Coordinates of C-alpha atoms in Angstrom, one line a residue:
Chain A
X477 CA 11.5 39.3 -3.8
X478 CA 11.5 41.7 -1.4
X479 CA 9.5 41.3 1.8
X480 CA 6.4 43.3 2.6
X481 CA 7.1 44.6 6.2
X482 CA 4.3 45.8 7.6
X483 CA 4.2 49.7 9.0
X484 CA 3.6 47.2 13.2
X485 CA 6.5 45.9 12.1
X486 CA 8.7 48.1 11.2
X487 CA 7.4 50.1 14.3
X488 CA 8.5 47.2 16.0
X489 CA 12.3 47.3 14.9
X490 CA 12.7 51.0 14.6
X491 CA 13.5 49.8 18.4
X492 CA 16.7 48.1 17.3
X493 CA 18.4 50.8 16.6
X494 CA 18.5 52.8 19.8
X495 CA 20.2 49.9 21.4
X496 CA 24.1 49.0 20.7
X497 CA 24.8 46.2 18.1
X498 CA 26.5 44.2 20.9
X499 CA 22.1 44.5 22.0
X500 CA 20.8 43.3 18.7
X501 CA 23.2 40.6 18.0
X502 CA 21.9 39.3 21.6
X503 CA 18.2 40.0 20.4
X504 CA 19.3 37.9 17.4
X505 CA 20.8 34.7 19.2
X506 CA 17.7 34.6 21.5
X507 CA 14.9 34.5 18.0
X508 CA 17.2 31.6 17.0
X509 CA 17.3 29.9 20.9
X510 CA 13.5 30.8 20.8
X511 CA 12.5 29.3 17.6
X512 CA 14.4 25.9 18.4
X513 CA 13.4 26.2 21.4
X514 CA 10.0 28.4 22.0
X515 CA 9.7 31.5 23.8
X516 CA 10.8 32.1 27.2
X517 CA 9.0 35.4 28.5
X518 CA 11.1 35.8 31.3
X519 CA 14.2 37.3 28.8
X520 CA 12.1 39.8 27.5
X521 CA 11.9 40.9 31.7
X522 CA 15.9 40.8 32.4
X523 CA 16.9 42.8 29.4
X524 CA 14.2 45.1 29.5
X525 CA 15.7 45.7 33.1
X526 CA 18.7 46.3 31.8
X527 CA 18.0 48.2 28.9
X528 CA 15.7 50.7 31.6
X529 CA 12.7 50.1 28.6
X530 CA 9.3 48.4 29.0
X531 CA 8.9 44.2 28.6
X532 CA 6.7 45.1 25.5
X533 CA 9.2 46.8 23.8
X534 CA 12.6 43.9 24.4
X535 CA 9.0 41.6 23.1
X536 CA 8.1 43.3 20.3
X537 CA 11.9 43.9 18.9
X538 CA 12.6 40.0 19.4
X539 CA 9.1 39.5 17.8
X540 CA 10.2 42.5 14.9
X541 CA 13.4 40.5 14.4
X542 CA 12.3 37.0 14.5
X543 CA 9.2 37.7 11.4
X544 CA 12.1 39.2 9.6
X545 CA 14.5 35.7 9.9
X546 CA 11.8 33.6 9.3
X547 CA 9.9 35.4 6.4
X548 CA 13.7 36.2 4.6
X549 CA 15.0 32.2 5.2
X550 CA 11.1 30.3 4.1
X551 CA 11.1 32.7 0.8
X552 CA 15.1 32.0 0.5
X553 CA 16.0 36.1 -1.1
X554 CA 19.1 37.0 -2.3
X555 CA 21.3 39.0 -0.1
X556 CA 20.6 41.7 -2.1
X557 CA 17.3 41.1 -1.9
X558 CA 17.3 41.3 2.0
X559 CA 19.6 44.6 2.1
X560 CA 17.4 46.0 -0.3
X561 CA 14.1 45.0 2.3
X562 CA 16.5 46.3 5.3
X563 CA 17.6 49.9 3.4
X564 CA 13.0 50.5 3.8
X565 CA 13.8 51.1 7.6
X566 CA 16.6 53.7 7.7
X567 CA 18.5 51.9 9.5
X568 CA 22.9 52.8 10.6
X569 CA 24.6 50.8 7.3
X570 CA 26.7 49.0 10.7
X571 CA 23.4 47.3 11.7
X572 CA 22.1 47.0 8.0
X573 CA 25.3 44.2 7.7
X574 CA 25.1 42.6 11.2
X575 CA 21.5 42.1 10.1
X576 CA 22.6 40.6 6.9
X577 CA 24.7 38.4 8.3
X578 CA 22.7 37.8 10.8
X579 CA 20.3 35.9 8.1
X580 CA 23.1 34.2 6.4
X581 CA 24.1 32.8 9.7
X582 CA 21.2 31.4 10.4
X583 CA 18.9 30.9 7.8
X584 CA 20.1 27.0 6.9
X585 CA 19.0 26.5 10.7
X586 CA 15.7 28.2 10.2
X587 CA 15.3 26.4 7.0
X588 CA 15.0 22.9 8.9
X589 CA 13.2 24.6 11.7
X590 CA 10.2 25.8 9.0
X591 CA 10.5 22.6 6.9
X592 CA 9.4 20.3 10.1
X593 CA 5.6 22.8 10.4
X594 CA 4.7 21.0 7.2
X595 CA 2.0 19.0 6.6
X596 CA 3.3 15.6 7.9
X597 CA 3.9 11.5 7.4
X598 CA 5.4 9.4 9.8
X599 CA 8.8 9.4 8.3
X600 CA 11.2 6.9 8.6
X601 CA 13.9 6.3 10.9
X602 CA 16.2 3.3 10.9
X603 CA 15.7 -0.4 10.2
X604 CA 16.5 -3.6 12.4
X605 CA 16.3 -7.5 11.2
X606 CA 16.1 -10.5 12.3
X607 CA 16.5 -13.7 10.2
X608 CA 13.8 -16.4 12.8
X609 CA 12.9 -20.1 11.8
X610 CA 9.9 -21.7 13.3
X611 CA 10.1 -25.4 14.3
X612 CA 6.9 -26.0 15.7
X613 CA 3.2 -24.1 16.8
X614 CA 1.0 -25.4 18.3
X615 CA -1.0 -27.1 15.7
X616 CA 1.7 -28.4 13.9
X617 CA 5.2 -30.2 14.5
X618 CA 8.4 -30.3 13.2
X619 CA 8.5 -27.8 10.9
X620 CA 11.1 -25.7 8.8
X621 CA 10.0 -22.3 8.5
X622 CA 12.0 -19.6 7.7
X623 CA 11.1 -15.5 8.8
X624 CA 12.6 -12.1 8.4
X625 CA 11.3 -10.2 11.7
X626 CA 11.4 -6.0 10.9
X627 CA 11.4 -3.6 13.5
X628 CA 10.8 -0.7 11.3
X629 CA 12.0 3.1 13.2
X630 CA 9.3 5.9 12.6
X631 CA 9.4 9.3 13.1
X632 CA 5.9 12.1 13.5
X633 CA 5.9 15.2 14.5
X634 CA 8.7 14.7 16.9
X635 CA 7.1 11.7 18.0
X636 CA 9.2 7.7 17.9
X637 CA 6.9 4.3 16.6
X638 CA 8.2 1.5 15.9
X639 CA 6.5 -1.4 14.4
X640 CA 7.4 -5.0 14.7
X641 CA 6.5 -6.8 11.2
X642 CA 7.3 -10.3 10.0
X643 CA 8.3 -11.3 5.8
X644 CA 9.1 -14.1 4.8
X645 CA 12.1 -14.6 2.1
X646 CA 10.4 -14.6 -0.8
X647 CA 8.3 -11.3 -0.4
X648 CA 11.0 -9.9 1.7
X649 CA 13.1 -10.5 -2.2
X650 CA 10.5 -8.5 -3.4
X651 CA 10.6 -6.2 -1.0
X652 CA 13.9 -5.2 -2.4
X653 CA 13.7 -5.8 -5.9
X654 CA 10.9 -2.6 -5.8
X655 CA 12.9 -0.4 -3.6
X656 CA 15.3 -0.1 -6.0
X657 CA 13.4 0.2 -9.6
X658 CA 11.8 2.9 -6.8
X659 CA 15.9 4.9 -6.3
X660 CA 16.5 3.7 -9.8
X661 CA 13.8 6.2 -10.8
X662 CA 15.6 9.3 -9.8
X663 CA 18.5 8.3 -12.1
X664 CA 16.3 8.4 -15.0
X665 CA 16.2 10.8 -18.1
X666 CA 12.7 12.0 -17.3
X667 CA 13.5 12.7 -13.8
X668 CA 16.6 14.7 -14.1
X669 CA 14.8 16.7 -16.6
X670 CA 12.4 17.8 -14.6
X671 CA 14.9 18.5 -11.6
X672 CA 17.2 20.8 -13.8
X673 CA 14.3 22.6 -15.2
X674 CA 11.9 23.8 -11.5
X675 CA 14.4 26.2 -10.3
Chain B
X1152 CA -0.3 -40.6 20.1
X1153 CA -2.5 -39.8 23.4
X1154 CA -6.7 -40.5 22.2
X1155 CA -9.5 -39.9 24.0
X1156 CA -11.8 -43.4 24.6
X1157 CA -14.1 -41.1 22.0
X1158 CA -12.4 -41.7 19.3
X1159 CA -11.7 -45.3 19.8
X1160 CA -14.7 -46.3 20.1
X1161 CA -15.9 -44.5 16.6
X1162 CA -12.4 -46.5 15.0
X1163 CA -13.6 -49.5 17.1
X1164 CA -16.9 -48.4 14.8
X1165 CA -15.3 -48.0 12.1
X1166 CA -13.1 -51.2 11.3
X1167 CA -16.2 -53.3 12.1
X1168 CA -17.8 -54.6 8.9
X1169 CA -20.8 -55.2 10.0
X1170 CA -21.2 -51.8 10.6
X1171 CA -19.7 -50.3 7.6
X1172 CA -19.0 -52.7 4.4
X1173 CA -16.0 -51.4 2.4
X1174 CA -17.8 -49.2 0.2
X1175 CA -18.9 -47.1 3.6
X1176 CA -15.4 -47.2 4.8
X1177 CA -13.8 -45.6 2.4
X1178 CA -17.2 -43.5 1.6
X1179 CA -16.6 -42.2 5.5
X1180 CA -12.7 -41.3 4.9
X1181 CA -13.0 -39.5 2.5
X1182 CA -16.0 -37.2 4.0
X1183 CA -13.6 -36.8 6.9
X1184 CA -10.0 -35.9 4.2
X1185 CA -13.0 -33.6 2.6
X1186 CA -14.2 -32.0 6.1
X1187 CA -11.4 -30.7 6.6
X1188 CA -9.5 -29.8 3.7
X1189 CA -12.4 -28.8 1.3
X1190 CA -12.9 -24.9 2.2
X1191 CA -16.7 -25.5 0.8
X1192 CA -17.1 -28.4 2.9
X1193 CA -20.4 -28.5 5.3
X1194 CA -22.8 -31.0 6.4
X1195 CA -23.9 -32.4 3.3
X1196 CA -20.4 -34.5 3.2
X1197 CA -22.4 -37.0 4.9
X1198 CA -25.3 -37.2 2.4
X1199 CA -24.5 -40.0 0.2
X1200 CA -27.2 -43.3 -0.3
X1201 CA -24.6 -45.9 0.4
X1202 CA -24.2 -44.8 4.0
X1203 CA -27.7 -44.3 4.1
X1204 CA -28.3 -47.2 6.0
X1205 CA -26.1 -47.0 9.1
X1206 CA -27.2 -45.3 12.5
X1207 CA -27.0 -41.2 12.0
X1208 CA -24.9 -41.3 15.3
X1209 CA -23.1 -43.7 14.6
X1210 CA -21.9 -42.0 10.9
X1211 CA -21.3 -39.0 12.8
X1212 CA -19.3 -40.3 16.5
X1213 CA -16.8 -42.5 13.3
X1214 CA -16.7 -39.4 11.2
X1215 CA -16.3 -37.6 13.9
X1216 CA -13.6 -39.9 15.4
X1217 CA -11.8 -40.3 12.1
X1218 CA -11.2 -36.7 11.4
X1219 CA -9.9 -35.6 15.1
X1220 CA -7.4 -38.8 14.6
X1221 CA -6.3 -36.9 11.2
X1222 CA -5.8 -33.7 12.7
X1223 CA -3.9 -35.9 16.1
X1224 CA -1.7 -37.6 13.0
X1225 CA -0.8 -34.8 10.5
X1226 CA -0.2 -32.3 14.0
X1227 CA 2.4 -35.4 15.0
X1228 CA 3.8 -36.4 11.1
X1229 CA 3.0 -39.2 12.5
X1230 CA 4.5 -42.2 9.4
X1231 CA 3.2 -45.4 8.4
X1232 CA 4.3 -47.7 10.7
X1233 CA 2.5 -44.7 13.5
X1234 CA -0.6 -45.2 12.3
X1235 CA -0.2 -49.1 11.6
X1236 CA 0.1 -49.2 14.8
X1237 CA -3.4 -47.0 16.0
X1238 CA -5.0 -48.2 13.4
X1239 CA -4.1 -51.7 14.6
X1240 CA -5.1 -51.8 18.1
X1241 CA -8.1 -50.5 17.3
X1242 CA -8.8 -54.0 15.1
X1243 CA -8.5 -53.0 11.6
X1244 CA -7.8 -55.2 9.2
X1245 CA -5.4 -55.5 6.7
X1246 CA -7.4 -54.2 3.8
X1247 CA -8.5 -51.6 5.5
X1248 CA -5.4 -50.1 7.5
X1249 CA -3.9 -50.2 3.9
X1250 CA -7.0 -47.6 2.8
X1251 CA -6.6 -45.1 5.6
X1252 CA -2.5 -44.8 4.3
X1253 CA -2.8 -44.0 1.4
X1254 CA -5.6 -42.5 1.6
X1255 CA -3.9 -40.4 4.4
X1256 CA -0.2 -40.2 2.3
X1257 CA -2.4 -38.4 -1.3
X1258 CA -3.5 -35.7 1.5
X1259 CA -0.8 -35.5 3.8
X1260 CA 0.7 -32.1 2.0
X1261 CA -2.3 -30.5 1.9
X1262 CA -3.4 -31.1 5.7
X1263 CA 0.3 -30.5 7.3
X1264 CA -0.5 -26.6 5.4
X1265 CA -3.7 -26.4 6.6
X1266 CA -1.7 -26.9 10.1
X1267 CA 0.3 -25.1 9.0
X1268 CA -1.0 -21.9 8.4
X1269 CA -3.6 -21.9 11.3
X1270 CA -1.9 -19.6 14.3
X1271 CA -0.7 -16.4 15.6
X1272 CA 2.3 -14.7 14.2
X1273 CA 3.3 -11.0 14.2
X1274 CA 1.7 -8.8 10.7
X1275 CA 3.1 -10.1 7.7
X1276 CA 4.2 -7.6 5.3
X1277 CA 2.5 -9.1 1.5
X1278 CA 4.0 -6.5 -0.8
X1279 CA 5.2 -3.0 -1.4
X1280 CA 3.9 0.4 -3.2
X1281 CA 6.5 3.7 -4.0
X1282 CA 5.9 6.9 -4.8
X1283 CA 8.5 9.2 -5.8
X1284 CA 7.9 12.9 -5.6
X1285 CA 9.8 16.3 -6.3
X1286 CA 8.8 18.5 -3.8
X1287 CA 9.1 22.8 -4.4
X1288 CA 7.2 24.2 -1.5
X1289 CA 5.0 24.4 1.3
X1290 CA 3.1 26.8 3.4
X1291 CA 5.8 27.0 5.2
X1292 CA 8.9 27.2 3.7
X1293 CA 9.5 28.1 -0.3
X1294 CA 12.0 27.3 -3.1
X1295 CA 12.2 23.2 -1.2
X1296 CA 13.8 21.9 -5.3
X1297 CA 13.8 18.2 -3.5
X1298 CA 13.0 14.8 -4.2
X1299 CA 11.0 12.5 -1.7
X1300 CA 9.5 9.3 -1.5
X1301 CA 6.6 7.8 -0.3
X1302 CA 6.7 4.2 0.3
X1303 CA 3.0 1.9 1.9
X1304 CA 4.2 -1.3 3.1
X1305 CA 0.9 -3.5 2.1
X1306 CA 0.6 -6.3 5.9
X1307 CA -1.3 -9.3 6.7
X1308 CA -3.0 -9.4 9.9
X1309 CA -3.1 -13.2 10.9
X1310 CA -6.6 -13.3 11.3
X1311 CA -6.7 -12.3 7.0
X1312 CA -9.8 -10.2 7.7
X1313 CA -7.3 -6.5 8.2
X1314 CA -5.3 -5.6 5.6
X1315 CA -3.3 -3.2 7.4
X1316 CA -1.0 -0.8 5.4
X1317 CA 2.2 1.3 6.2
X1318 CA 3.6 4.6 5.3
X1319 CA 5.9 7.1 5.6
X1320 CA 8.2 9.0 3.6
X1321 CA 11.8 9.1 3.4
X1322 CA 14.6 10.8 1.1
X1323 CA 16.8 9.4 -0.7
X1324 CA 19.5 8.3 1.7
X1325 CA 16.5 7.0 3.9
X1326 CA 15.6 4.8 1.1
X1327 CA 19.2 3.6 0.6
X1328 CA 19.5 2.8 3.5
X1329 CA 16.3 0.5 4.0
X1330 CA 16.8 -1.0 1.1
X1331 CA 20.8 -1.2 2.1
X1332 CA 19.3 -3.2 5.4
X1333 CA 17.0 -5.4 3.6
X1334 CA 19.4 -6.6 1.2
X1335 CA 21.5 -7.2 3.5
X1336 CA 18.6 -9.4 5.3
X1337 CA 18.1 -11.2 2.0
X1338 CA 21.9 -11.9 1.6
X1339 CA 22.1 -13.6 4.9
X1340 CA 19.1 -15.3 4.5
X1341 CA 20.5 -16.9 1.9
X1342 CA 24.2 -17.8 3.2
X1343 CA 21.8 -19.8 6.1
X1344 CA 20.2 -21.7 3.8
X1345 CA 23.5 -22.5 1.7
X1346 CA 25.0 -23.9 5.2

């Protein structure tokens, strides 16, 4: 599958052959950093001054590169397809190789970052547990009531939340049973067939 | 057991064969237990023909006194001798003491279950359901191809009115971690009960 690059996008990327390959590599590094942490416009100003061009040009160049990398990573296009897509830009052999390397080196991380953008449910982080025995309460003395207290740590959109819950021994055994069945399910023929055939 | 004058007076009335004959005594006693333990019980519990001849104020006083005493005894897990001592102090005769103790013994388990269920505790997990899915793509990421679980814990709050749920997603490793930890807790519990 080839990438479809718009005219505007191609214009922005046209800046890249005009600078040193070390500068392109630097732009690549900045692009990935911006994906990790968010963009920082001050960097554009510094680079613009050093290269003697407008800040906008630098910004477009970096953004064009970012979009190239994220689209390629999202679609998980093959090396060959990437090379063919970039070929239409008419860059030098050296620049093409540099861009391909940039893609391959950063693809995994970019995909991880993109996966965080999907509609999100709280996801499991970890669990702590504690055994308790209730000995008495205001309404009844001399009890022996075992229970398990659980602290469930969840993540959602970067926020960490915790829930403190309790359960009794019988329910605990039931929970373990049910969830073990859930794990077993992945090993069944049905699931294996689906995983094998959907690629 | 520390009980108020109200309870004491009520019991003294109850002890008097002049106010309550044997039959009325038994009926009132049963009514007291019924009010406490039967979820459907209401004021009609005292509406028995054999109790009609007794002054309603006296009837209510004794009923309340008996119920208060029963709850206190249940809370403190009073044994037969503690019960007998107090009833003797209230001038109950042997026969009535026996009757009371027998009736108490018959209802002791239900009473303790009721008292044990009152109180605050953390949200309580009552069930779990799960869903296994195979993720193919999202709007941001194509060609994902990985299994994921959605786990929902059913919770009961102490007021038994609300039944919220906690749902979360996890991958295989995370679910294995979760199950592993729950199994540890389960094994520790087993070991603790064998000590």
